[in-house]
PDB file of C-alpha atoms in Angstrom:
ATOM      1  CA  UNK A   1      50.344 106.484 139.354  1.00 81.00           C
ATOM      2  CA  UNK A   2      52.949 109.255 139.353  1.00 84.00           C
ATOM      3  CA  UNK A   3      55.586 106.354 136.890  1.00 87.00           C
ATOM      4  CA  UNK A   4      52.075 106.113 134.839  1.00 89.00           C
ATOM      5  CA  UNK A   5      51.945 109.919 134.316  1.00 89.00           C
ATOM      6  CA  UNK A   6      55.475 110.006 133.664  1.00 86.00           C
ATOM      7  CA  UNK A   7      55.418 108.020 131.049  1.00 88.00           C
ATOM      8  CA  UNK A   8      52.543 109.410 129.651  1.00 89.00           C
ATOM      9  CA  UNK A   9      54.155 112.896 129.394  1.00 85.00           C
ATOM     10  CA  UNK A  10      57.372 111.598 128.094  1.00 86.00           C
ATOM     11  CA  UNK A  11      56.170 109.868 125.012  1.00 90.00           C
ATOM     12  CA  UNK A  12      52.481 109.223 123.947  1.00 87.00           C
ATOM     13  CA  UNK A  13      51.980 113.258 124.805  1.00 85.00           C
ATOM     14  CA  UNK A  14      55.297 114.199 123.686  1.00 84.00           C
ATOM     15  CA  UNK A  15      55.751 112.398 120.292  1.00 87.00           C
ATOM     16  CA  UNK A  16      52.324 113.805 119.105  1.00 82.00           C
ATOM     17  CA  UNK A  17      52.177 117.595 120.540  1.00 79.00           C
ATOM     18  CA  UNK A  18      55.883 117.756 118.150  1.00 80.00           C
ATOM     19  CA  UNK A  19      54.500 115.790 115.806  1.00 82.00           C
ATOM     20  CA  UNK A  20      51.153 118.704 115.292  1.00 79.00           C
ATOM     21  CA  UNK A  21      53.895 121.487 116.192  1.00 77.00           C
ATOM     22  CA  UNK A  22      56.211 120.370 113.411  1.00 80.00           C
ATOM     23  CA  UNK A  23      53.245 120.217 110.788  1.00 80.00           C
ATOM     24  CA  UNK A  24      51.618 123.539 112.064  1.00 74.00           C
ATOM     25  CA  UNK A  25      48.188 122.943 111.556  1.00 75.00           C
ATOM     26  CA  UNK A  26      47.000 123.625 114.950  1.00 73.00           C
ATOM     27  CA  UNK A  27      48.475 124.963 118.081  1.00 74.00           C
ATOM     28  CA  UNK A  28      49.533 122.751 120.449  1.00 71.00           C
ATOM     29  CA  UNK A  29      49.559 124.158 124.156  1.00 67.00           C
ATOM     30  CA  UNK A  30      51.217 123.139 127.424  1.00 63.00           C
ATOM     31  CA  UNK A  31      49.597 125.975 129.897  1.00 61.00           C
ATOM     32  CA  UNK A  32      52.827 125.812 132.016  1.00 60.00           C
ATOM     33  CA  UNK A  33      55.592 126.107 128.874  1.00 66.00           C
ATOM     34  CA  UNK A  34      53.896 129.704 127.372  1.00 72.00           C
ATOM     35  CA  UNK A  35      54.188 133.263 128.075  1.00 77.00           C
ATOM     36  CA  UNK A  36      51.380 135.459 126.788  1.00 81.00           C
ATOM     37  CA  UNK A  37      51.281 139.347 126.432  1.00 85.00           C
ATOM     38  CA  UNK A  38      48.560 141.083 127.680  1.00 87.00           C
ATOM     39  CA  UNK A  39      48.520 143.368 124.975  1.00 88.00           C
ATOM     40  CA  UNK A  40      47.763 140.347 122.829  1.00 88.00           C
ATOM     41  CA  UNK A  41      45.459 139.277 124.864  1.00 87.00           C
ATOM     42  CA  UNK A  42      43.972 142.093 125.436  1.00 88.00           C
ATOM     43  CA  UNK A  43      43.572 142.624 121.510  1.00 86.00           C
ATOM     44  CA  UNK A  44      42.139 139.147 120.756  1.00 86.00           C
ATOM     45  CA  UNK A  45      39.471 139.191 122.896  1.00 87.00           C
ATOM     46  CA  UNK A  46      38.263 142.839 121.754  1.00 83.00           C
ATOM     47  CA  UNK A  47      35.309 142.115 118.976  1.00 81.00           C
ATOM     48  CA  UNK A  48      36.216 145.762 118.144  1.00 80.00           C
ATOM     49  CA  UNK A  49      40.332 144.656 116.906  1.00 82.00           C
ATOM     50  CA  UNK A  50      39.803 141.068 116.648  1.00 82.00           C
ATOM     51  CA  UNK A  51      37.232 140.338 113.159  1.00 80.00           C
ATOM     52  CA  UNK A  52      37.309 136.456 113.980  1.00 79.00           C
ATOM     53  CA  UNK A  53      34.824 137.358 117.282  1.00 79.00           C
ATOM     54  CA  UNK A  54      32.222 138.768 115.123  1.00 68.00           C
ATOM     55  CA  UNK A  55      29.633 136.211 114.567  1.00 58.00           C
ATOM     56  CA  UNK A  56      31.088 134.155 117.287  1.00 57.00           C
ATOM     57  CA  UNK A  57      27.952 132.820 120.247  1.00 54.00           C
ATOM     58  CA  UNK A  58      25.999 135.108 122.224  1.00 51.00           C
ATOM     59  CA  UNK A  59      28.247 133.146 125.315  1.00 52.00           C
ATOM     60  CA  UNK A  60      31.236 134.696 124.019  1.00 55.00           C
ATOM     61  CA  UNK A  61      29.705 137.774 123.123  1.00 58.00           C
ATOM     62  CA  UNK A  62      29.208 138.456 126.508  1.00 68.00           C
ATOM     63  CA  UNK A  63      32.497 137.760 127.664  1.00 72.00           C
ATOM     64  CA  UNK A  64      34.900 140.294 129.309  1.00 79.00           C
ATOM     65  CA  UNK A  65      38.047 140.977 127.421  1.00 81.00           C
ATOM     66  CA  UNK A  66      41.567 140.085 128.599  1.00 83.00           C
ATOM     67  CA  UNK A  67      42.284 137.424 130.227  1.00 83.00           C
ATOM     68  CA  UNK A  68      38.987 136.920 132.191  1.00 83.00           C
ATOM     69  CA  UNK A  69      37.635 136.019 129.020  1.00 84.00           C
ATOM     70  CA  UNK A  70      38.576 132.944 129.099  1.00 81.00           C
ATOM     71  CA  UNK A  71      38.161 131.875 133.128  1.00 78.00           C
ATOM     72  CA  UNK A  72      34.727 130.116 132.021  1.00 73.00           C
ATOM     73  CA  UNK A  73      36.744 127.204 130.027  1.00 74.00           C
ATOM     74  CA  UNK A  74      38.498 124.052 132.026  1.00 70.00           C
ATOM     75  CA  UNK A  75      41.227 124.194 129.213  1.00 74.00           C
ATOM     76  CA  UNK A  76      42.223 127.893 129.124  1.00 77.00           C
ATOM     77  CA  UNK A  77      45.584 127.522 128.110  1.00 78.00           C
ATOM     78  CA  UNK A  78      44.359 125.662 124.639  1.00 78.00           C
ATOM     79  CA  UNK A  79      41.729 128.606 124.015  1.00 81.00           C
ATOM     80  CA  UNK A  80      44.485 131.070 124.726  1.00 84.00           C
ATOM     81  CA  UNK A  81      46.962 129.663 122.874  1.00 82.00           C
ATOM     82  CA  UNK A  82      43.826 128.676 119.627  1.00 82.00           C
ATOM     83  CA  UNK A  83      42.454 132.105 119.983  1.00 84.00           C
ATOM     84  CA  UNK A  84      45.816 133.690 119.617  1.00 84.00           C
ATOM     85  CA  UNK A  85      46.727 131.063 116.867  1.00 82.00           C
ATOM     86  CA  UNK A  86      43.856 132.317 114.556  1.00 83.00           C
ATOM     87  CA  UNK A  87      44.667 135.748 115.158  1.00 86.00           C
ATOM     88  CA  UNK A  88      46.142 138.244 112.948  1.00 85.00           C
ATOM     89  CA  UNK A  89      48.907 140.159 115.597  1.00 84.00           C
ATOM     90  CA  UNK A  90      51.112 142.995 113.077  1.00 82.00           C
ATOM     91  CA  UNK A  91      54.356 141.896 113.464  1.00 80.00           C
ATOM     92  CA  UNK A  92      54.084 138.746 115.075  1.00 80.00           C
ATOM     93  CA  UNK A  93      53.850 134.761 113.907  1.00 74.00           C
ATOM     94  CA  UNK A  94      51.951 132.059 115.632  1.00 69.00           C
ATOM     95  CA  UNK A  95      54.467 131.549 118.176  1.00 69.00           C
ATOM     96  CA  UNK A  96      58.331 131.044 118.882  1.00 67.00           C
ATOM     97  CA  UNK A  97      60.326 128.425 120.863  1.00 66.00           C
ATOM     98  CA  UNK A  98      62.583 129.263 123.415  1.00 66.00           C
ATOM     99  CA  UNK A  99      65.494 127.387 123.539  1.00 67.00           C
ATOM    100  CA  UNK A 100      67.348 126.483 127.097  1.00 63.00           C
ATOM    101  CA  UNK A 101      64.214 127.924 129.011  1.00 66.00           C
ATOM    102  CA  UNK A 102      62.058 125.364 128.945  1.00 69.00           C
ATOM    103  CA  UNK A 103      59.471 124.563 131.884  1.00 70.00           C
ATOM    104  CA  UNK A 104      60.447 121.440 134.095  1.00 74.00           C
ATOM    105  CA  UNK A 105      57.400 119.564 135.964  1.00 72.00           C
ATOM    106  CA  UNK A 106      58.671 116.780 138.350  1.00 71.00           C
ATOM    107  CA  UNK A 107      55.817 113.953 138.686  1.00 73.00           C
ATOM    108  CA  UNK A 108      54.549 113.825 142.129  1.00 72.00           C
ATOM    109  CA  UNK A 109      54.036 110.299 143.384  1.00 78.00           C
ATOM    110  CA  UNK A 110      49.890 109.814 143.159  1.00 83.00           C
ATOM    111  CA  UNK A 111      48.120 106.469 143.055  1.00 88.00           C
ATOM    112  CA  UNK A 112      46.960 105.173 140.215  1.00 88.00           C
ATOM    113  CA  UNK A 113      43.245 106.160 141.098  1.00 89.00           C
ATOM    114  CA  UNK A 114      44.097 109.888 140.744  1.00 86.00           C
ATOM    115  CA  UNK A 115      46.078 109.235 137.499  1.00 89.00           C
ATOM    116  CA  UNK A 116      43.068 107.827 135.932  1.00 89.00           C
ATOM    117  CA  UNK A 117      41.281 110.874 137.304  1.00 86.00           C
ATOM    118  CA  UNK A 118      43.586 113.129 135.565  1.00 85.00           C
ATOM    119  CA  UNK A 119      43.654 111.468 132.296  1.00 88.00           C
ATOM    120  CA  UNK A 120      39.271 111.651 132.560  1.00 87.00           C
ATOM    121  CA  UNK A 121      39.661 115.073 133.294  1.00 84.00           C
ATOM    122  CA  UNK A 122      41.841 115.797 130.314  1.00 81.00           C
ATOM    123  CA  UNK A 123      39.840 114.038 128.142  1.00 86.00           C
ATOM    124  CA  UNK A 124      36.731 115.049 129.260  1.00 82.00           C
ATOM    125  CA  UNK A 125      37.803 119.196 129.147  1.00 78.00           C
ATOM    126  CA  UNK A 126      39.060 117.942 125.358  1.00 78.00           C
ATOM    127  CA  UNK A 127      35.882 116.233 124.024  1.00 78.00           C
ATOM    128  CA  UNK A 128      34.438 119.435 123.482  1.00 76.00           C
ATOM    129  CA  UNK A 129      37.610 121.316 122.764  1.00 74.00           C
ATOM    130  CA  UNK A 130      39.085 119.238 119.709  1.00 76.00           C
ATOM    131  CA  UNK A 131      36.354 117.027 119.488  1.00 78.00           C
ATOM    132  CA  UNK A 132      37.704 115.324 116.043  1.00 78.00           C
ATOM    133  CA  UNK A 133      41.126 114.752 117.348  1.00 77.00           C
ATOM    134  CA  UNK A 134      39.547 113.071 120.917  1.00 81.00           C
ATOM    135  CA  UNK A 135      37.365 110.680 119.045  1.00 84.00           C
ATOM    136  CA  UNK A 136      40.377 109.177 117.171  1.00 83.00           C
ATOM    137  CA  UNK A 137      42.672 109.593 119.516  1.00 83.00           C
ATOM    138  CA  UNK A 138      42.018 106.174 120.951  1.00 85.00           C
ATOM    139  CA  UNK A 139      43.445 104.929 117.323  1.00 85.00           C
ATOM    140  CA  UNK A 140      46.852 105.910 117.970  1.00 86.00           C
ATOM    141  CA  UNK A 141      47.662 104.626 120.778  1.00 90.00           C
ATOM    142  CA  UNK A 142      50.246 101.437 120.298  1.00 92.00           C
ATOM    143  CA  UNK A 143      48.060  98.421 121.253  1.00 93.00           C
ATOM    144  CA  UNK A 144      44.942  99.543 119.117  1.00 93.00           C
ATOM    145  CA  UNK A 145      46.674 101.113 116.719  1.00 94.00           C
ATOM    146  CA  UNK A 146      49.250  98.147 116.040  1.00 95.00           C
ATOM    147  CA  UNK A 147      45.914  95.880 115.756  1.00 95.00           C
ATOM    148  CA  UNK A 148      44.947  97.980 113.032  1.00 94.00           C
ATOM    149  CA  UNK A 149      48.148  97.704 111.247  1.00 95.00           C
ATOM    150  CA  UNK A 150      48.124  93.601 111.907  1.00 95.00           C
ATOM    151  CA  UNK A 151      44.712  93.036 111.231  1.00 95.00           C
ATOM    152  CA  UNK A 152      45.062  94.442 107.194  1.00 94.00           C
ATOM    153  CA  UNK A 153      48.409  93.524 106.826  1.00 94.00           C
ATOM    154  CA  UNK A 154      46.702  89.875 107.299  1.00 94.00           C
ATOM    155  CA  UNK A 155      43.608  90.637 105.385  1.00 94.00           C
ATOM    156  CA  UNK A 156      43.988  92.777 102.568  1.00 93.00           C
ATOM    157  CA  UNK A 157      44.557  90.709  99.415  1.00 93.00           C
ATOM    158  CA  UNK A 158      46.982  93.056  98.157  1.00 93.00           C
ATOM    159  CA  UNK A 159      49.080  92.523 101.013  1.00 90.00           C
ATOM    160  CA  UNK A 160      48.779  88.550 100.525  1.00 90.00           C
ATOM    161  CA  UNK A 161      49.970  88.418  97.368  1.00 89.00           C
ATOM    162  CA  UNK A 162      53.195  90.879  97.484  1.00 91.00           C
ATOM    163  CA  UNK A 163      54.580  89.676 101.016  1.00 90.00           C
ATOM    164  CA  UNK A 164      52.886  86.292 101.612  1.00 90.00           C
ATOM    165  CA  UNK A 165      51.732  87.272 104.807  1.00 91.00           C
ATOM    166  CA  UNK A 166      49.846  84.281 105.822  1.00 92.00           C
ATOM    167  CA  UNK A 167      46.023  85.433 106.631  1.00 91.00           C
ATOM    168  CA  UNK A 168      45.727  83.299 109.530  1.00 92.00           C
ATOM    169  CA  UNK A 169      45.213  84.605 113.540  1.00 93.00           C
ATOM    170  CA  UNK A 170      48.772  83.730 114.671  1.00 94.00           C
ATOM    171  CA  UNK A 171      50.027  85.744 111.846  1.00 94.00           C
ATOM    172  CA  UNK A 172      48.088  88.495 113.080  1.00 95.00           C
ATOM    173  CA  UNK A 173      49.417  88.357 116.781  1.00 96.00           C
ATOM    174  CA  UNK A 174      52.959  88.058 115.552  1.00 96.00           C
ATOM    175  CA  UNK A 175      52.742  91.237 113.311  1.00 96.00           C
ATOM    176  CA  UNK A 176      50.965  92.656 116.431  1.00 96.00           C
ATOM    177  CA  UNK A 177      53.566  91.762 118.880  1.00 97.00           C
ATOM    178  CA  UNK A 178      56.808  92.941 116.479  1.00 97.00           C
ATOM    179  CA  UNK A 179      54.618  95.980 115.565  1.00 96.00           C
ATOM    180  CA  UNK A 180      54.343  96.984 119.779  1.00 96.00           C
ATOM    181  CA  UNK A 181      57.423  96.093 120.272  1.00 97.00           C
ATOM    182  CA  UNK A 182      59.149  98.484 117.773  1.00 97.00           C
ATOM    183  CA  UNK A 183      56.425 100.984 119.111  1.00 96.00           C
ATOM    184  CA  UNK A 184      57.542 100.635 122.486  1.00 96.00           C
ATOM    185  CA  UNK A 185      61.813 100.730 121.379  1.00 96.00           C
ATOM    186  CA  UNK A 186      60.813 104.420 119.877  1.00 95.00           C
ATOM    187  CA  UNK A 187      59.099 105.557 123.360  1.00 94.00           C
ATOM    188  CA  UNK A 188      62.086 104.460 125.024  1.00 94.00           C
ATOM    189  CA  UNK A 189      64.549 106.351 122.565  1.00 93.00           C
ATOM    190  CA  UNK A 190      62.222 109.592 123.352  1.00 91.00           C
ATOM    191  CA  UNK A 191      61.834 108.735 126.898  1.00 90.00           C
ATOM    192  CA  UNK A 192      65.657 108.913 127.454  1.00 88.00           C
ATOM    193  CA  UNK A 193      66.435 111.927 124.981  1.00 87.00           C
ATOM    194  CA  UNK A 194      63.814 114.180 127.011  1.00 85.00           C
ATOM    195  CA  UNK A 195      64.947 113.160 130.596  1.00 83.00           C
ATOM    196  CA  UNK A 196      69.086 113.320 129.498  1.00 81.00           C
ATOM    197  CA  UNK A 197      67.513 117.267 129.764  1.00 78.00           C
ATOM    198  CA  UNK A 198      70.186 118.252 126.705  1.00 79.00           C
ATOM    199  CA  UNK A 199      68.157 121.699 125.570  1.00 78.00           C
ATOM    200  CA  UNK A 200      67.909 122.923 129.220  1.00 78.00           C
ATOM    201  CA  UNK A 201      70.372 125.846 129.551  1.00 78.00           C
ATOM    202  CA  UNK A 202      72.086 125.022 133.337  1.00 79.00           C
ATOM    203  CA  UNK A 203      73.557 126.929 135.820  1.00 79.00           C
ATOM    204  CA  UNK A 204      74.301 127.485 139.467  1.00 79.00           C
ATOM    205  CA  UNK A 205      70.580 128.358 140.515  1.00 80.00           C
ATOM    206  CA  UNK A 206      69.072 125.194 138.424  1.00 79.00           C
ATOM    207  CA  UNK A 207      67.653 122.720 140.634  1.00 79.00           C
ATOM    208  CA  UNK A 208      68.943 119.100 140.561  1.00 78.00           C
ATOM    209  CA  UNK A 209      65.675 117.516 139.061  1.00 77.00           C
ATOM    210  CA  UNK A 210      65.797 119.608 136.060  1.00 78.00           C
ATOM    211  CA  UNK A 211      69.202 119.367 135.471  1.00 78.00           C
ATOM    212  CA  UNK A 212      68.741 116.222 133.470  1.00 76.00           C
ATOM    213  CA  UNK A 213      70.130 112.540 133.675  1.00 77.00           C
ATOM    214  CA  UNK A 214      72.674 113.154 131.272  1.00 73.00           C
ATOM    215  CA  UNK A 215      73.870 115.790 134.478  1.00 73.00           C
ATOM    216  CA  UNK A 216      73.043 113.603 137.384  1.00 69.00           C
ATOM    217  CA  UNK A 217      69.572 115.212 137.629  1.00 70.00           C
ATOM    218  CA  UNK A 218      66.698 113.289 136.879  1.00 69.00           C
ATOM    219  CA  UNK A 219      67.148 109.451 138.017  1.00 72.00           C
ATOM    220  CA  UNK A 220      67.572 107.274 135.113  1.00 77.00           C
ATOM    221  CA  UNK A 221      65.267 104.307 134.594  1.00 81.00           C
ATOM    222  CA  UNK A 222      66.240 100.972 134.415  1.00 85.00           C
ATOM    223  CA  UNK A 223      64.856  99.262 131.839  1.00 89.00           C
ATOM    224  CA  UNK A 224      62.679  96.496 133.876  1.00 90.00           C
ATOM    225  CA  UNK A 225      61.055  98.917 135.774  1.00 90.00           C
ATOM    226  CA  UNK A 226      60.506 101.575 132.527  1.00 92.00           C
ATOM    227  CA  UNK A 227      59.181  98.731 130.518  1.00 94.00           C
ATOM    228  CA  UNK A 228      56.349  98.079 133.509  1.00 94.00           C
ATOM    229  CA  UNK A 229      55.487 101.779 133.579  1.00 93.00           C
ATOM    230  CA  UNK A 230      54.809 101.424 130.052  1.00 94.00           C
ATOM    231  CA  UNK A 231      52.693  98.715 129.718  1.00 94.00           C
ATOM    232  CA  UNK A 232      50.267  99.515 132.421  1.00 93.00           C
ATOM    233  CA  UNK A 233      50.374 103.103 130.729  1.00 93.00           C
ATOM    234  CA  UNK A 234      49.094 101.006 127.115  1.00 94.00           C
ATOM    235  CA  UNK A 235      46.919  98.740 128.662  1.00 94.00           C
ATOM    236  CA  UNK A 236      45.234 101.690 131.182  1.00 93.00           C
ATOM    237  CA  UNK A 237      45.025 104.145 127.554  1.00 91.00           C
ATOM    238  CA  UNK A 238      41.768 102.390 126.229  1.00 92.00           C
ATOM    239  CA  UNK A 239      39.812 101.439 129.240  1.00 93.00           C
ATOM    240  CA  UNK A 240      40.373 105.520 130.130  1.00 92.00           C
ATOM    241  CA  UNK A 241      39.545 106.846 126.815  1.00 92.00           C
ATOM    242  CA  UNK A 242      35.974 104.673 126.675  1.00 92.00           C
ATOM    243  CA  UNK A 243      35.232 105.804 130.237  1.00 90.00           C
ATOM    244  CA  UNK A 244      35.982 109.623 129.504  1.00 88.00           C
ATOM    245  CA  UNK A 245      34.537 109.863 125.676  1.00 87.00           C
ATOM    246  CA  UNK A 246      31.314 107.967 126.590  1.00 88.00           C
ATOM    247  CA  UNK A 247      30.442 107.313 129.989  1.00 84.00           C
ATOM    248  CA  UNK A 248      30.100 110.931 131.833  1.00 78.00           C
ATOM    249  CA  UNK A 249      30.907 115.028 131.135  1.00 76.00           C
ATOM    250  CA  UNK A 250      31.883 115.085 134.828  1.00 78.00           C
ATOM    251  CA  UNK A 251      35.161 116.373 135.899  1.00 77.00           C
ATOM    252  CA  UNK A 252      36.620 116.789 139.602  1.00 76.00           C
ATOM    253  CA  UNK A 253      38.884 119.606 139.779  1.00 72.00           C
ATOM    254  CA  UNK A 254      40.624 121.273 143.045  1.00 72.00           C
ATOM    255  CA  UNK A 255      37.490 119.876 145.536  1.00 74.00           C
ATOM    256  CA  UNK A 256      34.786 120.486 143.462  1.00 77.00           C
ATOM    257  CA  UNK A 257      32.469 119.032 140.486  1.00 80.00           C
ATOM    258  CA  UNK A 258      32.151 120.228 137.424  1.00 79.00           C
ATOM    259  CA  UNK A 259      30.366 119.164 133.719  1.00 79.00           C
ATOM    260  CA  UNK A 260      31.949 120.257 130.534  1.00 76.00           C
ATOM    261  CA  UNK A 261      29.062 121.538 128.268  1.00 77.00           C
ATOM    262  CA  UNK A 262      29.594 121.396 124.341  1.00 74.00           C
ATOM    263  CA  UNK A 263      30.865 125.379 123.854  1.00 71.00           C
ATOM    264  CA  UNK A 264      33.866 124.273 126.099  1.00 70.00           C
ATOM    265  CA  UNK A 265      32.813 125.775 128.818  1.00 73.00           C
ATOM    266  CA  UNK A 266      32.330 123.856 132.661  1.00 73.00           C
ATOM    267  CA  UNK A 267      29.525 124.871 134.994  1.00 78.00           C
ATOM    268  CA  UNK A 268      29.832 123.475 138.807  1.00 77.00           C
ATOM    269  CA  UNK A 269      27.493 120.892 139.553  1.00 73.00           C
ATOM    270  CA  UNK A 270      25.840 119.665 142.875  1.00 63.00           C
ATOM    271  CA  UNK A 271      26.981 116.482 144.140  1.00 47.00           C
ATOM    272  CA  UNK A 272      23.473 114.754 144.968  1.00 40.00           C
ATOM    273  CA  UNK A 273      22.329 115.819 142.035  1.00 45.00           C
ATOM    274  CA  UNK A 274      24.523 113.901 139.523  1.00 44.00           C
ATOM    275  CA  UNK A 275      25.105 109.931 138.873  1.00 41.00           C
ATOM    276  CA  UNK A 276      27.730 107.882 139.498  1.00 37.00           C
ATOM    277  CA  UNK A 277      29.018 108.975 135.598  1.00 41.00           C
ATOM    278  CA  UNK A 278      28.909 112.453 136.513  1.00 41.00           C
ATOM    279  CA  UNK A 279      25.511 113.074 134.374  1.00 40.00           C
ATOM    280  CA  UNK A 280      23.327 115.885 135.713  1.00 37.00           C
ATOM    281  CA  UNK A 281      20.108 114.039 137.534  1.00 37.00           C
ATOM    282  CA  UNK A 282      16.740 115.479 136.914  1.00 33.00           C
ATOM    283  CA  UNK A 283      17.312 118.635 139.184  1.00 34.00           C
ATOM    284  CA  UNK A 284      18.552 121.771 137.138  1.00 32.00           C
ATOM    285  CA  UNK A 285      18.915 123.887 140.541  1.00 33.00           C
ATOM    286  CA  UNK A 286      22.199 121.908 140.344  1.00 33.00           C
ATOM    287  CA  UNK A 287      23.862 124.145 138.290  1.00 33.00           C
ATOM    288  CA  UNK A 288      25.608 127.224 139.428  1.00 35.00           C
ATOM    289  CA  UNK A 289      27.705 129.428 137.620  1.00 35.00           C
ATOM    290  CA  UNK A 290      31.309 127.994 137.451  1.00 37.00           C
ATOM    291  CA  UNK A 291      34.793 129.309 137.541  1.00 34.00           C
ATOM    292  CA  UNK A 292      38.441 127.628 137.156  1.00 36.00           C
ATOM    293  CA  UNK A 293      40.941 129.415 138.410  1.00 35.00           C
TER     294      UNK A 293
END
């Protein structure tokens, strides 16, 4: 579980976080990796200095300001970090990069049960968050998205006629298989340039897993063993995604149960009174009033 997380960090979620940084439509936040001010805060939660609250539901209305505005959402860090985005702070952009300080998370070794948990839980907190983004999501991940690719470079006319693709099923799966396999040679290029830890400013008081591989930090992976971690991490993408996006709003988080409601918000839930899926059963008294920490 922890070599699936891994190498879910180190490309699929790293490739496309730069990818929406670079273009700079949206913000793209890693809790861990920001520093907020509290003046900021404190300003873009005030309805009175903040015009983008007015108008804004009668749940956020009655929201305190600061940062306990925001202790009612699972994904606080992407509210923070969207709130702040939309914001009009004198004298400051969007955001900055730092450079050399950069926030190191080692993998802890977890089955592959609890990765699948985390990945639902993600998902799940998202649904509601970037609800666009989560449906399609599922189309850009290399085995569905290199069917796509196959399937009309083997069935469009167009396509036919320029390239004489034959439009024939084994055509298909070899476009498919050359198309995942230069997929997967790119993830391995970014997999190695984040863990040789280049941009991470060293010195005496850095400790050895964030030093780096290129610094005889982080353990380089051989390529047998990185090529496994990737494929279970394709083939487990999919069968995730459908249970998250359709199956259940339920999300277990430090002990506890919790359903994500549609204005991003989670309230705790009662275990006997959910389903298997997480759904709320007929009860309501199930519900109490919710708080991530």
């Amino acid at each position: 579980g922890g070599r699936l997380e891994e190498m879910f960090m180190a490309t699929t979620h790293a490739k496309f976080y730069c990818a929406i940084n670079t273009v700079g439509v949206a913000p793209c936040i890693v809790g861990k990796s920001n520093m907020f001010r509290k003046s900021h805060l404190d300003e873009a939660t005030d309805p009175a200095r903040n015009p983008i609250l007015t108008g804004t539901s009668a749940t956020s209305a009655t929201l305190p300001s600061g940062i306990d505005y925001f202790s009612s959402y699972m994904c606080e860090d992407h509210v923070i970090g969207d709130l702040l985005w939309r914001t009009r702070i004198a004298g400051f952009a969007n955001h900055g990069l730092v450079y050399g300080d950069l926030a190191i998370q080692p993998m802890a070794g977890m089955s592959v049960r609890a990765y699948a948990a985390r990945r639902v839980r993600w998902l799940r907190a998202r649904k509601w968050t970037v609800l666009s983004a989560t449906l399609v999501e599922h189309g850009v991940e290399s085995l569905v998205c290199c069917f796509y690719l196959s399937f009309g470079l083997t069935t469009v006319p167009w396509v036919h006629d320029t390239l004489s693709i034959p439009q024939t099923w084994s055509a298909l799966l070899w476009c498919w298989a050359l198309a995942v396999t230069l997929w997967m040679l790119v993830d391995r290029a970014v997999f190695k340039r984040l863990h040789a830890g280049l941009s991470i400013a060293v010195d005496g008081n850095t400790p050895s897993f964030a030093r780096g591989a290129s610094r005889g930090g982080a353990e380089k992976r051989l390529f047998g063993e990185w090529l496994l971690a990737w494929l279970g991490r394709e083939v487990f993408a999919l069968p995730i995604w459908t249970w998250a996006v359709f199956l259940g709003t339920g999300v277990d988080w430090r002990g506890k149960r919790f359903r994500v409601r549609s204005d991003m918000t989670v309230v705790a839930m009662d275990e006997d009174t959910e389903d298997v899926n997480g759904r709320l059963g007929d009860g309501s008294e199930g519900i109490r009033s919710g708080k991530i920490d």
